Amino acid sequence: MGDQSKTYESVPLTSGQVSSWLLFHGCPPQSSGVMRAARWIFPHGVHEERVREAVQHVVERHEVLRTTVAEDANGVLEQRIHLLRPVEIDYCERGDVTEDNIREVTRELLAQPIDVMEGWPARWLVGRLASGNLFLILTAHHFALGGRGVRVIREELTQVMDNLASGHPGKAGLPVCVNPRDLVADELSVKGERARERAREHTREILRSIPSTPFPMDAGGSVDDVRPGRGRLIAGELYSPSLKGSLERLSERWSLPVSAIALAALSVALGGMIPERNALAWQIYSDRAGTGRQNAAGFEPFISLVSGAGLPDADDLRSAARTMWNRILKTLRHRSCSEDVIAEETFHVSRERRVKVHCPFGFNYVDFGGSYATWYEDESAEGGASAVGTETIGVEEWDGTPGSFFNCFVVRLPEATKISLYLHEDMLGDNSVDDLLRYIADMITAWSPPPGSDPPSPLPVRAVQPDKGWECLPGGRWVNPRAVGVALNSLTGVEDARAEVVDDGKGAMLVASVRTTDGSLRPDDLRRACLGLLDTPGFAVPDSIEIRVEVSSLPAEPAPPARALDALTAAVRRVVPSGDLDVRESYFAAGGRLSYVPAMLYRLKESGWEGLAWEELCSHRPLTEVAGAMYRR
């Protein structure tokens, strides 16, 4: 048989696709957030064939809608961009779909997972409402379309429909499309490597200035009397037309962008809550600001770090906003073309400073920059839309949410400003989310009140207290001595360990006492082993380690899981083939890269190994310890 020509083009994964893959690694296919949806409703006079033609135009433009994932010859995951063919669009046979229950139809479709290893990442459904109007629903895997990508597809399909209805070419007036291969070319170019080097220096400088932060969630599961790191996810949303006016007046008066003012206000508000007000780090998803990429439908977050350290108080919001804007400009200038920089520099800086670097805050500012398109409904309207002209604050809760994070999204809508907070219930201590939102709004409004409004009365803010047992060392190192003792006890050769903070008159220091039966164990050996424990909540490398050698009849430590370690070592060797691999080192220390992680996790899962989370693999822990989390399916 003759060789058949390929129906796809192989392209490496972009950094955004790696991030998206890891974000949902281990989540059930039906998990909230894995799937994305867009919905359009057209007048009943619109023909179904015109809708199908519009879909074909959009899929032709955006390669992410026909991109699958597979292993390449070296076992590394790649994206495969398939050639265009007629798009399959299902027809909804239900005759009871109305504008009221179409959201239920959308949710049913979202519950049907898409496997991007098997087929195209997007599904289309067309049908008629009971009123005769035509509807179209798109469901897509998050790997292909993030929130921004969904918005791009919505706007473009609407414009294509308008063009076809007016007799113009379908793609007339659409901007130049940026596809995954374009982003990969930027990341792999000489210019992209120079950008990464600049970003590494900038990121390292910021991370060195940020102390570790003892949030209540930060000690989850480290000590016996601390509950595991699971609990409720809290979401709060402020919808405010008056705040939009206040922000725009301040922006014009101070010659500063709205994003800097909003971020400064939130930073100042949080600075009065957390134990160390300079322990703020923002991750800015700058998919609009200065990227030059005006039309990329895929998942494309360019992440940079901005420190909230040293901002003025609420009494000088203008100075705080100016400081924040200068930092945003700097971080955008030094932005990398790859998220490897943030993950890998966090690792290296943590080792240099010998303290855990914890940056739990995320910020995303999105300017919609114009009115909504005419032929779709905004998905954010679900769950109770705010009436235009009214100010509302809504709060939702979900149970069983892992992780410690704090995300803030500030969105400029045509008629209002919307501030959304997503955080774990313990991140604010005794403060409520709606109180925080009101506090931020009052702070901004106080600087530029709407005409005829009453002076706002700021709400009281209660400071978040450090977890019980945490103490602060010089240099902003927060430590839980009990957690240090528990972590040291896990090291090979250590029979018992205790740690405490003492003050010898020259300053506080962390002192550890270790009992061992290994007469060859030295303090330097223990300090090296401590570098593998840096991401243990509450842990810091002791300033002084005292070793007591005792004869003991206790059994030796069990050997590491040889078979799991063999499987992990083989997976690492495949992507890090240079030289000998020391399994006592961590993945990054052995030369691994973040971009290789999806392929390793996929290969281990395919060979029957479960239990390994990407966060563990990308931690300071040596491969011998990481392998202990793996088990046979």
PDB file of C-alpha atoms in Angstrom, residues 19-245:
ATOM      1  CA  SER A  19      -0.627  25.731  31.334  1.00  0.00           C
ATOM      2  CA  SER A  20      -4.163  24.755  30.339  1.00  0.00           C
ATOM      3  CA  TRP A  21      -3.285  21.057  30.283  1.00  0.00           C
ATOM      4  CA  LEU A  22      -1.739  21.161  33.747  1.00  0.00           C
ATOM      5  CA  LEU A  23      -4.521  23.311  35.162  1.00  0.00           C
ATOM      6  CA  PHE A  24      -7.047  20.527  34.657  1.00  0.00           C
ATOM      7  CA  HIS A  25      -4.729  17.547  35.049  1.00  0.00           C
ATOM      8  CA  GLY A  26      -6.439  14.953  37.202  1.00  0.00           C
ATOM      9  CA  CYS A  27      -9.841  16.653  37.065  1.00  0.00           C
ATOM     10  CA  PRO A  28     -12.796  14.471  36.080  1.00  0.00           C
ATOM     11  CA  PRO A  29     -13.912  15.181  32.489  1.00  0.00           C
ATOM     12  CA  GLN A  30     -17.226  16.539  33.779  1.00  0.00           C
ATOM     13  CA  SER A  31     -15.521  18.982  36.180  1.00  0.00           C
ATOM     14  CA  SER A  32     -16.651  22.571  36.144  1.00  0.00           C
ATOM     15  CA  GLY A  33     -14.319  24.641  34.014  1.00  0.00           C
ATOM     16  CA  VAL A  34     -12.955  21.856  31.796  1.00  0.00           C
ATOM     17  CA  MET A  35     -15.494  22.736  29.107  1.00  0.00           C
ATOM     18  CA  ARG A  36     -16.387  26.130  27.640  1.00  0.00           C
ATOM     19  CA  ALA A  37     -19.574  27.198  25.873  1.00  0.00           C
ATOM     20  CA  ALA A  38     -20.886  29.948  23.617  1.00  0.00           C
ATOM     21  CA  ARG A  39     -24.466  30.471  22.474  1.00  0.00           C
ATOM     22  CA  TRP A  40     -26.135  32.487  19.723  1.00  0.00           C
ATOM     23  CA  ILE A  41     -29.824  33.133  19.000  1.00  0.00           C
ATOM     24  CA  PHE A  42     -30.822  34.335  15.533  1.00  0.00           C
ATOM     25  CA  PRO A  43     -34.173  35.629  14.188  1.00  0.00           C
ATOM     26  CA  HIS A  44     -36.413  32.903  12.778  1.00  0.00           C
ATOM     27  CA  GLY A  45     -35.853  34.200   9.241  1.00  0.00           C
ATOM     28  CA  VAL A  46     -32.174  33.175   9.323  1.00  0.00           C
ATOM     29  CA  HIS A  47     -31.554  29.970   7.364  1.00  0.00           C
ATOM     30  CA  GLU A  48     -29.716  27.054   8.901  1.00  0.00           C
ATOM     31  CA  GLU A  49     -27.397  26.772   5.901  1.00  0.00           C
ATOM     32  CA  ARG A  50     -26.189  30.334   6.494  1.00  0.00           C
ATOM     33  CA  VAL A  51     -25.277  29.406  10.071  1.00  0.00           C
ATOM     34  CA  ARG A  52     -23.416  26.327   8.862  1.00  0.00           C
ATOM     35  CA  GLU A  53     -21.534  28.461   6.347  1.00  0.00           C
ATOM     36  CA  ALA A  54     -20.559  30.928   9.082  1.00  0.00           C
ATOM     37  CA  VAL A  55     -19.265  28.111  11.284  1.00  0.00           C
ATOM     38  CA  GLN A  56     -17.153  26.821   8.393  1.00  0.00           C
ATOM     39  CA  HIS A  57     -15.587  30.274   7.939  1.00  0.00           C
ATOM     40  CA  VAL A  58     -14.711  30.532  11.642  1.00  0.00           C
ATOM     41  CA  VAL A  59     -13.230  27.024  11.860  1.00  0.00           C
ATOM     42  CA  GLU A  60     -11.186  27.746   8.747  1.00  0.00           C
ATOM     43  CA  ARG A  61      -9.694  30.840  10.414  1.00  0.00           C
ATOM     44  CA  HIS A  62      -8.975  29.384  13.854  1.00  0.00           C
ATOM     45  CA  GLU A  63      -6.772  26.297  13.837  1.00  0.00           C
ATOM     46  CA  VAL A  64      -7.369  25.717  17.572  1.00  0.00           C
ATOM     47  CA  LEU A  65     -10.881  24.517  16.676  1.00  0.00           C
ATOM     48  CA  ARG A  66      -9.405  21.631  14.678  1.00  0.00           C
ATOM     49  CA  THR A  67      -6.372  20.816  16.826  1.00  0.00           C
ATOM     50  CA  THR A  68      -5.831  17.521  18.670  1.00  0.00           C
ATOM     51  CA  VAL A  69      -3.051  16.329  21.005  1.00  0.00           C
ATOM     52  CA  ALA A  70      -0.808  13.277  20.569  1.00  0.00           C
ATOM     53  CA  GLU A  71       2.674  11.980  21.407  1.00  0.00           C
ATOM     54  CA  ASP A  72       5.479  12.648  18.970  1.00  0.00           C
ATOM     55  CA  ALA A  73       8.256  10.196  18.130  1.00  0.00           C
ATOM     56  CA  ASN A  74      10.174  11.188  21.281  1.00  0.00           C
ATOM     57  CA  GLY A  75       7.191  10.688  23.549  1.00  0.00           C
ATOM     58  CA  VAL A  76       6.557  14.412  24.069  1.00  0.00           C
ATOM     59  CA  LEU A  77       3.037  15.754  23.622  1.00  0.00           C
ATOM     60  CA  GLU A  78       2.457  17.866  20.528  1.00  0.00           C
ATOM     61  CA  GLN A  79      -0.530  19.542  18.928  1.00  0.00           C
ATOM     62  CA  ARG A  80      -1.727  18.317  15.557  1.00  0.00           C
ATOM     63  CA  ILE A  81      -3.444  20.932  13.435  1.00  0.00           C
ATOM     64  CA  HIS A  82      -5.774  19.105  11.061  1.00  0.00           C
ATOM     65  CA  LEU A  83      -6.599  20.155   7.534  1.00  0.00           C
ATOM     66  CA  LEU A  84      -9.947  21.831   7.038  1.00  0.00           C
ATOM     67  CA  ARG A  85     -12.869  19.603   6.172  1.00  0.00           C
ATOM     68  CA  PRO A  86     -16.640  20.158   6.309  1.00  0.00           C
ATOM     69  CA  VAL A  87     -17.443  20.828   9.966  1.00  0.00           C
ATOM     70  CA  GLU A  88     -19.822  18.382  11.608  1.00  0.00           C
ATOM     71  CA  ILE A  89     -22.783  20.263  13.104  1.00  0.00           C
ATOM     72  CA  ASP A  90     -25.430  18.281  14.955  1.00  0.00           C
ATOM     73  CA  TYR A  91     -29.079  19.206  14.761  1.00  0.00           C
ATOM     74  CA  CYS A  92     -31.174  19.395  17.935  1.00  0.00           C
ATOM     75  CA  GLU A  93     -34.348  17.358  17.482  1.00  0.00           C
ATOM     76  CA  ARG A  94     -36.008  18.668  20.630  1.00  0.00           C
ATOM     77  CA  GLY A  95     -39.020  20.844  19.949  1.00  0.00           C
ATOM     78  CA  ASP A  96     -39.470  22.135  23.501  1.00  0.00           C
ATOM     79  CA  VAL A  97     -36.373  24.344  23.658  1.00  0.00           C
ATOM     80  CA  THR A  98     -37.241  27.906  24.632  1.00  0.00           C
ATOM     81  CA  GLU A  99     -35.225  30.990  25.464  1.00  0.00           C
ATOM     82  CA  ASP A 100     -35.882  30.195  29.122  1.00  0.00           C
ATOM     83  CA  ASN A 101     -34.559  26.629  29.149  1.00  0.00           C
ATOM     84  CA  ILE A 102     -31.815  26.871  26.511  1.00  0.00           C
ATOM     85  CA  ARG A 103     -29.325  27.332  29.338  1.00  0.00           C
ATOM     86  CA  GLU A 104     -30.308  23.861  30.540  1.00  0.00           C
ATOM     87  CA  VAL A 105     -29.553  22.469  27.075  1.00  0.00           C
ATOM     88  CA  THR A 106     -26.154  24.165  27.191  1.00  0.00           C
ATOM     89  CA  ARG A 107     -25.392  22.680  30.594  1.00  0.00           C
ATOM     90  CA  GLU A 108     -26.312  19.217  29.330  1.00  0.00           C
ATOM     91  CA  LEU A 109     -23.840  19.633  26.483  1.00  0.00           C
ATOM     92  CA  LEU A 110     -21.139  20.856  28.862  1.00  0.00           C
ATOM     93  CA  ALA A 111     -21.540  17.643  30.851  1.00  0.00           C
ATOM     94  CA  GLN A 112     -20.502  15.635  27.776  1.00  0.00           C
ATOM     95  CA  PRO A 113     -16.669  15.622  27.891  1.00  0.00           C
ATOM     96  CA  ILE A 114     -14.444  15.999  24.853  1.00  0.00           C
ATOM     97  CA  ASP A 115     -11.204  13.997  24.584  1.00  0.00           C
ATOM     98  CA  VAL A 116      -8.675  16.131  22.700  1.00  0.00           C
ATOM     99  CA  MET A 117      -6.483  13.050  22.297  1.00  0.00           C
ATOM    100  CA  GLU A 118      -9.200  11.487  20.144  1.00  0.00           C
ATOM    101  CA  GLY A 119     -11.037  14.213  18.222  1.00  0.00           C
ATOM    102  CA  TRP A 120     -11.458  17.888  17.479  1.00  0.00           C
ATOM    103  CA  PRO A 121     -11.904  19.981  20.620  1.00  0.00           C
ATOM    104  CA  ALA A 122     -15.156  21.702  19.620  1.00  0.00           C
ATOM    105  CA  ARG A 123     -18.752  20.549  19.066  1.00  0.00           C
ATOM    106  CA  TRP A 124     -21.532  22.510  17.387  1.00  0.00           C
ATOM    107  CA  LEU A 125     -25.291  22.123  17.794  1.00  0.00           C
ATOM    108  CA  VAL A 126     -27.934  23.982  15.804  1.00  0.00           C
ATOM    109  CA  GLY A 127     -31.679  23.913  16.307  1.00  0.00           C
ATOM    110  CA  ARG A 128     -34.956  25.849  16.446  1.00  0.00           C
ATOM    111  CA  LEU A 129     -36.548  27.336  19.523  1.00  0.00           C
ATOM    112  CA  ALA A 130     -40.255  26.903  20.097  1.00  0.00           C
ATOM    113  CA  SER A 131     -40.601  30.541  18.997  1.00  0.00           C
ATOM    114  CA  GLY A 132     -39.070  29.723  15.600  1.00  0.00           C
ATOM    115  CA  ASN A 133     -35.773  31.511  16.273  1.00  0.00           C
ATOM    116  CA  LEU A 134     -32.627  29.632  15.313  1.00  0.00           C
ATOM    117  CA  PHE A 135     -30.001  28.861  17.966  1.00  0.00           C
ATOM    118  CA  LEU A 136     -26.395  27.706  17.801  1.00  0.00           C
ATOM    119  CA  ILE A 137     -24.378  26.293  20.718  1.00  0.00           C
ATOM    120  CA  LEU A 138     -20.621  25.737  20.767  1.00  0.00           C
ATOM    121  CA  THR A 139     -18.991  23.576  23.446  1.00  0.00           C
ATOM    122  CA  ALA A 140     -15.203  23.344  23.457  1.00  0.00           C
ATOM    123  CA  HIS A 141     -12.466  21.878  25.633  1.00  0.00           C
ATOM    124  CA  HIS A 142     -10.594  24.397  27.771  1.00  0.00           C
ATOM    125  CA  PHE A 143      -7.338  23.249  26.145  1.00  0.00           C
ATOM    126  CA  ALA A 144      -8.479  24.929  22.924  1.00  0.00           C
ATOM    127  CA  LEU A 145     -10.462  27.911  24.171  1.00  0.00           C
ATOM    128  CA  GLY A 146     -10.028  29.872  27.342  1.00  0.00           C
ATOM    129  CA  GLY A 147     -12.372  32.682  28.303  1.00  0.00           C
ATOM    130  CA  ARG A 148     -10.799  35.089  25.841  1.00  0.00           C
ATOM    131  CA  GLY A 149     -10.950  32.574  23.012  1.00  0.00           C
ATOM    132  CA  VAL A 150     -14.682  32.021  23.556  1.00  0.00           C
ATOM    133  CA  ARG A 151     -15.254  35.766  23.337  1.00  0.00           C
ATOM    134  CA  VAL A 152     -13.247  35.988  20.099  1.00  0.00           C
ATOM    135  CA  ILE A 153     -15.282  33.176  18.511  1.00  0.00           C
ATOM    136  CA  ARG A 154     -18.540  34.788  19.618  1.00  0.00           C
ATOM    137  CA  GLU A 155     -17.671  38.136  18.089  1.00  0.00           C
ATOM    138  CA  GLU A 156     -16.286  36.711  14.865  1.00  0.00           C
ATOM    139  CA  LEU A 157     -19.161  34.370  14.126  1.00  0.00           C
ATOM    140  CA  THR A 158     -21.550  37.254  14.775  1.00  0.00           C
ATOM    141  CA  GLN A 159     -19.637  39.438  12.315  1.00  0.00           C
ATOM    142  CA  VAL A 160     -19.510  36.643   9.714  1.00  0.00           C
ATOM    143  CA  MET A 161     -23.278  36.249  10.006  1.00  0.00           C
ATOM    144  CA  ASP A 162     -23.708  40.008   9.542  1.00  0.00           C
ATOM    145  CA  ASN A 163     -21.434  39.920   6.481  1.00  0.00           C
ATOM    146  CA  LEU A 164     -23.318  37.033   4.890  1.00  0.00           C
ATOM    147  CA  ALA A 165     -26.685  38.676   5.588  1.00  0.00           C
ATOM    148  CA  SER A 166     -25.539  41.888   3.885  1.00  0.00           C
ATOM    149  CA  GLY A 167     -24.045  40.137   0.849  1.00  0.00           C
ATOM    150  CA  HIS A 168     -20.398  40.740   1.769  1.00  0.00           C
ATOM    151  CA  PRO A 169     -17.661  38.072   1.902  1.00  0.00           C
ATOM    152  CA  GLY A 170     -17.963  36.106   5.119  1.00  0.00           C
ATOM    153  CA  LYS A 171     -14.535  37.051   6.505  1.00  0.00           C
ATOM    154  CA  ALA A 172     -14.661  40.698   5.426  1.00  0.00           C
ATOM    155  CA  GLY A 173     -13.398  43.114   8.072  1.00  0.00           C
ATOM    156  CA  LEU A 174     -12.037  40.462  10.426  1.00  0.00           C
ATOM    157  CA  PRO A 175      -8.567  41.138  11.897  1.00  0.00           C
ATOM    158  CA  VAL A 176      -5.497  39.089  11.119  1.00  0.00           C
ATOM    159  CA  CYS A 177      -5.801  35.745  12.886  1.00  0.00           C
ATOM    160  CA  VAL A 178      -3.016  34.508  15.160  1.00  0.00           C
ATOM    161  CA  ASN A 179      -2.834  30.705  15.316  1.00  0.00           C
ATOM    162  CA  PRO A 180      -0.856  28.320  17.557  1.00  0.00           C
ATOM    163  CA  ARG A 181       1.955  27.944  15.048  1.00  0.00           C
ATOM    164  CA  ASP A 182       2.483  31.728  15.157  1.00  0.00           C
ATOM    165  CA  LEU A 183       2.767  31.709  18.951  1.00  0.00           C
ATOM    166  CA  VAL A 184       5.159  28.739  18.868  1.00  0.00           C
ATOM    167  CA  ALA A 185       7.339  30.559  16.315  1.00  0.00           C
ATOM    168  CA  ASP A 186       7.550  33.564  18.655  1.00  0.00           C
ATOM    169  CA  GLU A 187       8.417  31.415  21.671  1.00  0.00           C
ATOM    170  CA  LEU A 188      11.145  29.421  19.882  1.00  0.00           C
ATOM    171  CA  SER A 189      12.757  32.366  18.090  1.00  0.00           C
ATOM    172  CA  VAL A 190      15.992  34.097  19.136  1.00  0.00           C
ATOM    173  CA  LYS A 191      13.888  37.089  20.118  1.00  0.00           C
ATOM    174  CA  GLY A 192      11.759  34.853  22.328  1.00  0.00           C
ATOM    175  CA  GLU A 193      14.822  33.465  24.115  1.00  0.00           C
ATOM    176  CA  ARG A 194      16.107  36.994  24.774  1.00  0.00           C
ATOM    177  CA  ALA A 195      12.705  37.903  26.199  1.00  0.00           C
ATOM    178  CA  ARG A 196      12.824  34.903  28.511  1.00  0.00           C
ATOM    179  CA  GLU A 197      16.269  35.847  29.799  1.00  0.00           C
ATOM    180  CA  ARG A 198      15.114  39.395  30.580  1.00  0.00           C
ATOM    181  CA  ALA A 199      12.002  38.033  32.279  1.00  0.00           C
ATOM    182  CA  ARG A 200      14.082  35.632  34.391  1.00  0.00           C
ATOM    183  CA  GLU A 201      16.107  38.489  35.833  1.00  0.00           C
ATOM    184  CA  HIS A 202      12.987  40.560  36.459  1.00  0.00           C
ATOM    185  CA  THR A 203      11.107  37.643  38.020  1.00  0.00           C
ATOM    186  CA  ARG A 204      14.075  36.692  40.204  1.00  0.00           C
ATOM    187  CA  GLU A 205      14.322  40.260  41.512  1.00  0.00           C
ATOM    188  CA  ILE A 206      10.625  40.305  42.470  1.00  0.00           C
ATOM    189  CA  LEU A 207      10.607  36.860  44.051  1.00  0.00           C
ATOM    190  CA  ARG A 208      13.635  37.648  46.201  1.00  0.00           C
ATOM    191  CA  SER A 209      11.785  40.602  47.705  1.00  0.00           C
ATOM    192  CA  ILE A 210       8.638  38.665  48.639  1.00  0.00           C
ATOM    193  CA  PRO A 211       8.516  37.033  52.091  1.00  0.00           C
ATOM    194  CA  SER A 212       6.755  33.746  52.631  1.00  0.00           C
ATOM    195  CA  THR A 213       3.192  34.312  53.792  1.00  0.00           C
ATOM    196  CA  PRO A 214       1.531  32.366  56.635  1.00  0.00           C
ATOM    197  CA  PHE A 215      -2.040  32.409  55.405  1.00  0.00           C
ATOM    198  CA  PRO A 216      -4.335  30.024  57.280  1.00  0.00           C
ATOM    199  CA  MET A 217      -4.621  27.861  54.138  1.00  0.00           C
ATOM    200  CA  ASP A 218      -0.839  27.735  53.855  1.00  0.00           C
ATOM    201  CA  ALA A 219      -0.360  25.223  56.657  1.00  0.00           C
ATOM    202  CA  GLY A 220      -2.973  22.745  55.445  1.00  0.00           C
ATOM    203  CA  GLY A 221      -2.062  19.237  56.532  1.00  0.00           C
ATOM    204  CA  SER A 222       1.463  20.102  57.768  1.00  0.00           C
ATOM    205  CA  VAL A 223       0.767  19.673  61.473  1.00  0.00           C
ATOM    206  CA  ASP A 224      -1.616  17.334  63.243  1.00  0.00           C
ATOM    207  CA  ASP A 225      -3.880  20.059  64.608  1.00  0.00           C
ATOM    208  CA  VAL A 226      -4.346  21.751  61.237  1.00  0.00           C
ATOM    209  CA  ARG A 227      -7.158  20.535  59.033  1.00  0.00           C
ATOM    210  CA  PRO A 228      -6.427  19.392  55.466  1.00  0.00           C
ATOM    211  CA  GLY A 229      -6.344  22.023  52.762  1.00  0.00           C
ATOM    212  CA  ARG A 230      -9.880  21.577  51.542  1.00  0.00           C
ATOM    213  CA  GLY A 231     -12.949  23.694  52.116  1.00  0.00           C
ATOM    214  CA  ARG A 232     -15.324  26.085  50.470  1.00  0.00           C
ATOM    215  CA  LEU A 233     -14.604  28.188  47.421  1.00  0.00           C
ATOM    216  CA  ILE A 234     -16.072  31.662  47.795  1.00  0.00           C
ATOM    217  CA  ALA A 235     -16.955  33.800  44.778  1.00  0.00           C
ATOM    218  CA  GLY A 236     -17.991  37.433  45.145  1.00  0.00           C
ATOM    219  CA  GLU A 237     -18.974  39.809  42.355  1.00  0.00           C
ATOM    220  CA  LEU A 238     -19.501  43.570  42.442  1.00  0.00           C
ATOM    221  CA  TYR A 239     -21.425  45.049  39.496  1.00  0.00           C
ATOM    222  CA  SER A 240     -21.307  48.851  39.670  1.00  0.00           C
ATOM    223  CA  PRO A 241     -22.141  51.511  37.039  1.00  0.00           C
ATOM    224  CA  SER A 242     -21.114  54.275  39.470  1.00  0.00           C
ATOM    225  CA  LEU A 243     -17.716  52.670  40.069  1.00  0.00           C
ATOM    226  CA  LYS A 244     -17.108  52.667  36.332  1.00  0.00           C
ATOM    227  CA  GLY A 245     -17.675  56.422  36.267  1.00  0.00           C
TER     228      GLY A 245
END
